[in-house]
Tab-separated table of C-alpha atoms in Angstrom:
chain	number	residue	atom	x	y	z
Y	12	MET	CA	0.083	0.155	-0.131
Y	13	THR	CA	1.063	3.604	-0.811
Y	14	GLN	CA	0.990	6.118	2.261
Y	15	LYS	CA	-0.983	9.052	1.254
Y	16	ASN	CA	-0.280	12.467	2.772
Y	17	TYR	CA	-3.648	13.931	4.021
Y	18	VAL	CA	-3.609	17.734	4.432
Y	19	LEU	CA	-7.228	18.396	6.189
Y	20	ILE	CA	-8.086	22.137	5.916
Y	21	PRO	CA	-11.332	23.335	7.921
Y	22	GLY	CA	-14.470	25.090	7.235
Y	23	ALA	CA	-15.571	28.613	8.825
Y	24	TRP	CA	-15.409	28.966	12.673
Y	25	HIS	CA	-13.652	25.260	13.014
Y	26	GLY	CA	-9.918	24.521	13.713
Y	27	ALA	CA	-7.624	21.237	13.143
Y	28	TRP	CA	-10.121	19.617	16.032
Y	29	VAL	CA	-12.773	19.167	13.629
Y	30	TRP	CA	-10.846	16.746	11.439
Y	31	GLN	CA	-8.737	14.593	14.302
Y	32	PRO	CA	-11.804	11.786	14.541
Y	33	VAL	CA	-11.540	11.810	10.668
Y	34	ALA	CA	-7.411	12.030	10.919
Y	35	ARG	CA	-7.194	9.217	13.689
Y	36	ARG	CA	-8.888	6.592	11.147
Y	37	LEU	CA	-6.664	7.747	8.552
Y	38	ARG	CA	-3.256	7.149	10.394
Y	39	GLU	CA	-5.041	3.954	11.294
Y	40	ALA	CA	-5.269	2.787	7.726
Y	41	GLY	CA	-1.571	3.658	7.171
Y	42	HIS	CA	-1.686	7.275	5.999
Y	43	ARG	CA	-0.009	10.399	7.279
Y	44	ALA	CA	-2.616	12.856	8.587
Y	45	LEU	CA	-2.017	16.385	9.171
Y	46	ALA	CA	-5.123	19.011	10.369
Y	47	LEU	CA	-4.800	22.962	10.296
Y	48	THR	CA	-5.807	25.572	12.074
Y	49	MET	CA	-6.279	28.605	10.060
Y	50	PRO	CA	-4.637	31.793	10.490
Y	51	GLY	CA	-6.937	33.906	12.286
Y	52	VAL	CA	-8.603	31.047	14.135
Y	53	ASP	CA	-6.228	30.149	16.660
Y	54	GLY	CA	-6.989	32.446	19.249
Y	55	ASP	CA	-4.508	34.986	17.078
Y	56	ASP	CA	-5.718	38.499	15.825
Y	57	PRO	CA	-8.273	38.083	13.055
Y	58	SER	CA	-8.150	41.712	11.753
Y	59	GLY	CA	-6.210	42.392	8.620
Y	60	VAL	CA	-6.132	38.298	8.046
Y	61	THR	CA	-6.582	37.148	3.882
Y	62	LEU	CA	-8.166	34.801	1.972
Y	63	ALA	CA	-4.307	34.954	0.160
Y	64	ASP	CA	-3.025	34.266	3.970
Y	65	ALA	CA	-4.797	31.396	4.421
Y	66	VAL	CA	-3.063	29.917	1.098
Y	67	ASP	CA	-0.122	31.004	1.830
Y	68	TYR	CA	-0.606	28.618	4.999
Y	69	VAL	CA	-1.852	25.597	3.804
Y	70	VAL	CA	1.556	25.877	0.708
Y	71	ASP	CA	4.310	26.902	3.577
Y	72	THR	CA	2.759	23.538	5.194
Y	73	ILE	CA	3.120	21.380	2.416
Y	74	THR	CA	6.204	22.717	1.379
Y	75	ARG	CA	7.730	23.046	4.948
Y	76	TYR	CA	7.170	19.461	5.303
Y	77	ASP	CA	8.540	18.288	1.743
Y	78	LEU	CA	5.503	16.747	1.351
Y	79	ARG	CA	4.088	14.955	-2.157
Y	80	ASP	CA	1.171	13.248	-3.458
Y	81	VAL	CA	-0.748	15.548	-1.514
Y	82	VAL	CA	-4.764	14.968	-0.692
Y	83	LEU	CA	-6.248	17.980	0.205
Y	84	ALA	CA	-9.432	17.523	2.239
Y	85	ALA	CA	-11.403	20.524	2.635
Y	86	HIS	CA	-14.692	20.658	4.804
Y	87	SER	CA	-17.328	23.913	4.118
Y	88	TRP	CA	-15.229	27.144	3.661
Y	89	GLY	CA	-12.241	25.434	3.350
Y	90	GLY	CA	-12.444	24.809	0.072
Y	91	TYR	CA	-11.310	28.216	-0.923
Y	92	PRO	CA	-7.899	27.781	0.413
Y	93	ALA	CA	-7.772	24.155	-0.483
Y	94	THR	CA	-8.073	25.220	-4.125
Y	95	GLY	CA	-5.471	28.208	-3.956
Y	96	ALA	CA	-3.381	25.943	-2.593
Y	97	ALA	CA	-3.833	23.320	-5.441
Y	98	LEU	CA	-3.341	25.807	-7.919
Y	99	ARG	CA	-0.156	27.332	-6.464
Y	100	VAL	CA	1.777	23.601	-5.849
Y	101	PRO	CA	-0.107	21.141	-8.211
Y	102	ASP	CA	2.738	19.437	-8.422
Y	103	ARG	CA	2.310	18.170	-4.853
Y	104	ILE	CA	-1.050	17.797	-5.289
Y	105	ALA	CA	-2.699	14.214	-5.873
Y	106	GLU	CA	-5.937	14.603	-5.119
Y	107	VAL	CA	-8.594	17.444	-3.589
Y	108	ALA	CA	-11.154	16.239	-1.513
Y	109	PHE	CA	-14.079	18.429	-1.148
Y	110	VAL	CA	-16.229	17.628	1.837
Y	111	SER	CA	-19.377	19.436	1.881
Y	112	ALA	CA	-17.302	22.054	0.973
Y	113	VAL	CA	-17.704	25.168	-1.515
Y	114	VAL	CA	-16.162	24.719	-5.159
Y	115	PRO	CA	-15.194	28.393	-5.681
Y	116	GLU	CA	-15.625	30.289	-8.949
Y	117	PRO	CA	-13.453	32.483	-10.492
Y	118	GLY	CA	-14.035	36.007	-8.630
Y	119	VAL	CA	-16.881	34.832	-6.487
Y	120	SER	CA	-16.333	35.016	-2.770
Y	121	GLN	CA	-17.640	32.904	0.279
Y	122	ALA	CA	-20.343	35.969	0.686
Y	123	ASP	CA	-21.080	36.088	-2.774
Y	124	GLU	CA	-22.310	32.317	-2.402
Y	125	LEU	CA	-24.685	33.044	0.021
Y	126	PRO	CA	-28.403	33.870	-0.292
Y	127	ALA	CA	-28.813	37.614	-1.045
Y	128	GLN	CA	-30.213	38.638	2.385
Y	129	LEU	CA	-27.980	36.422	4.314
Y	130	GLY	CA	-25.038	37.895	2.004
Y	131	ALA	CA	-25.753	41.379	3.143
Y	132	PHE	CA	-25.916	40.208	6.718
Y	133	VAL	CA	-22.583	39.045	6.824
Y	134	ARG	CA	-21.085	41.900	4.783
Y	135	ALA	CA	-22.749	44.290	7.330
Y	136	THR	CA	-21.329	42.300	10.233
Y	137	ILE	CA	-17.760	42.188	8.899
Y	138	ALA	CA	-18.196	45.995	8.297
Y	139	ALA	CA	-18.821	46.601	12.005
Y	140	SER	CA	-16.651	43.928	13.666
Y	141	GLY	CA	-14.229	42.743	11.331
Y	142	THR	CA	-15.407	39.375	11.812
Y	143	VAL	CA	-18.274	36.705	11.092
Y	144	PRO	CA	-19.580	35.229	14.416
Y	145	ILE	CA	-21.740	32.009	14.797
Y	146	ASP	CA	-24.558	32.060	17.264
Y	147	LEU	CA	-25.653	29.001	19.078
Y	148	ASP	CA	-29.111	28.685	17.710
Y	149	SER	CA	-27.255	28.380	14.072
Y	150	VAL	CA	-25.579	25.192	15.549
Y	151	ARG	CA	-29.195	23.852	16.280
Y	152	THR	CA	-30.908	24.376	13.665
Y	153	VAL	CA	-28.162	24.276	10.900
Y	154	MET	CA	-25.117	22.723	11.881
Y	155	LEU	CA	-26.007	19.856	14.372
Y	156	PRO	CA	-29.914	19.819	14.258
Y	157	ASP	CA	-30.241	16.059	15.029
Y	158	GLU	CA	-27.978	15.775	17.671
Y	159	PRO	CA	-28.811	16.066	21.548
Y	160	GLU	CA	-28.328	19.571	23.077
Y	161	PRO	CA	-24.969	18.563	24.725
Y	162	VAL	CA	-23.457	17.998	21.928
Y	163	ARG	CA	-24.589	21.286	19.890
Y	164	ARG	CA	-23.362	23.120	23.263
Y	165	MET	CA	-19.960	21.471	23.416
Y	166	VAL	CA	-19.339	22.201	19.639
Y	167	TYR	CA	-20.361	25.747	20.056
Y	168	GLU	CA	-18.115	26.433	22.569
Y	169	LEU	CA	-15.077	25.665	20.501
Y	170	LEU	CA	-16.431	27.642	17.526
Y	171	VAL	CA	-14.493	31.197	17.032
Y	172	PRO	CA	-15.178	34.202	15.029
Y	173	HIS	CA	-13.983	33.835	11.386
Y	174	PRO	CA	-11.839	36.497	9.347
Y	175	GLY	CA	-13.840	38.459	7.569
Y	176	ARG	CA	-11.744	38.917	4.197
Y	177	TYR	CA	-12.230	35.064	4.410
Y	178	PHE	CA	-15.863	35.687	3.645
Y	179	LEU	CA	-15.288	38.700	1.186
Y	180	ASP	CA	-12.131	37.621	-0.899
Y	181	ALA	CA	-12.177	35.417	-3.873
Y	182	LEU	CA	-9.856	33.553	-6.025
Y	183	ASP	CA	-8.914	34.596	-9.422
Y	184	ALA	CA	-8.323	31.448	-10.999
Y	185	THR	CA	-10.239	28.044	-9.802
Y	186	ALA	CA	-9.384	25.466	-12.799
Y	187	LEU	CA	-8.089	22.664	-10.932
Y	188	GLY	CA	-5.194	20.864	-12.716
Y	189	VAL	CA	-5.439	17.584	-10.590
Y	190	PRO	CA	-8.225	14.942	-9.732
Y	191	ALA	CA	-10.803	16.037	-7.428
Y	192	ARG	CA	-13.621	14.253	-5.921
Y	193	TYR	CA	-16.918	15.628	-3.801
Y	194	VAL	CA	-18.093	13.826	-0.556
Y	195	LEU	CA	-21.193	15.462	0.374
Y	196	ALA	CA	-23.215	14.940	3.853
Y	197	ARG	CA	-26.833	13.415	2.887
Y	198	ASP	CA	-28.274	15.644	5.104
Y	199	ASP	CA	-26.268	19.021	4.613
Y	200	ARG	CA	-28.459	21.976	5.593
Y	201	ALA	CA	-25.607	24.644	6.108
Y	202	LEU	CA	-24.028	24.657	2.238
Y	203	ALA	CA	-24.356	28.321	0.615
Y	204	LYS	CA	-26.002	25.755	-2.518
Y	205	PRO	CA	-26.905	22.272	-2.853
Y	206	GLY	CA	-23.723	20.032	-3.053
Y	207	ALA	CA	-25.003	18.359	-5.989
Y	208	VAL	CA	-24.496	22.166	-7.657
Y	209	PHE	CA	-20.696	22.098	-6.225
Y	210	ALA	CA	-19.856	18.441	-7.352
Y	211	ALA	CA	-20.878	19.830	-10.831
Y	212	ARG	CA	-18.611	22.243	-10.873
Y	213	LEU	CA	-16.016	19.873	-10.650
Y	214	GLY	CA	-17.867	17.667	-13.390
Y	215	VAL	CA	-18.398	14.686	-10.715
Y	216	ALA	CA	-20.880	12.885	-8.991
Y	217	PRO	CA	-21.017	13.239	-5.408
Y	218	VAL	CA	-20.076	10.508	-2.982
Y	219	LEU	CA	-22.883	10.595	-0.150
Y	220	VAL	CA	-22.283	10.231	3.790
Y	221	PRO	CA	-24.377	9.900	6.145
Y	222	GLY	CA	-24.636	13.101	8.552
Y	223	GLY	CA	-25.179	16.824	8.206
Y	224	HIS	CA	-23.032	19.334	8.169
Y	225	GLU	CA	-21.009	18.558	11.173
Y	226	THR	CA	-20.637	14.934	9.395
Y	227	LEU	CA	-16.634	15.045	10.356
Y	228	LEU	CA	-17.137	14.518	13.777
Y	229	THR	CA	-20.476	12.652	13.997
Y	230	HIS	CA	-19.765	9.767	11.128
Y	231	PRO	CA	-16.033	10.323	10.893
Y	232	ASP	CA	-15.547	6.574	10.175
Y	233	GLU	CA	-17.845	6.818	6.645
Y	234	VAL	CA	-15.974	10.049	5.828
Y	235	ALA	CA	-12.700	8.556	6.102
Y	236	LYS	CA	-13.627	5.333	4.059
Y	237	ALA	CA	-14.703	8.409	1.405
Y	238	LEU	CA	-11.497	9.503	1.564
Y	239	LEU	CA	-9.136	6.459	0.974
């Protein structure tokens, strides 16, 4: 068996912790798995952090560890830095796996992907605070609607405001020159558009796994299997 190098990128508000259950299973299968926390989401100052900084961080991690044949696995918003990194170092990337993630289009930001009213609210929030916070009600109704309240509260306590520029910045180019797959949580309610729309941008059919948007936490066995 050829050992794969998985670099795992979280979505908005999350850190490396959200990938740890999946990462453990990938390691148990004989692969290397490195979960990242993006700049501005690790207790550091989120003001002024840009999407380019996130892309740089992913690229720097790959080159610092001299990783090759990398599987970049991205959750949710993480599709942006994953795509940007794959465009920067395609010779090191074996595949990009989008897990209930946005597949970016050129010049289109995360805020642009949202429904108009929500997008306007997000932009106003960023203008006022520089970040995009998350509230407990959204965790209950959108992210973990089927989980018990103690689980919802535990996850909520781990979430942090997301740097505003991560939602406002876009990539100039997004056409991947490497293989890609799309893994979709069957009951995801949090994606800006249906997962099938994002999968179609890659020209692939989605691989379905159980659970909602937080399937990395609730169904790590199935997600890991879909990534192997």
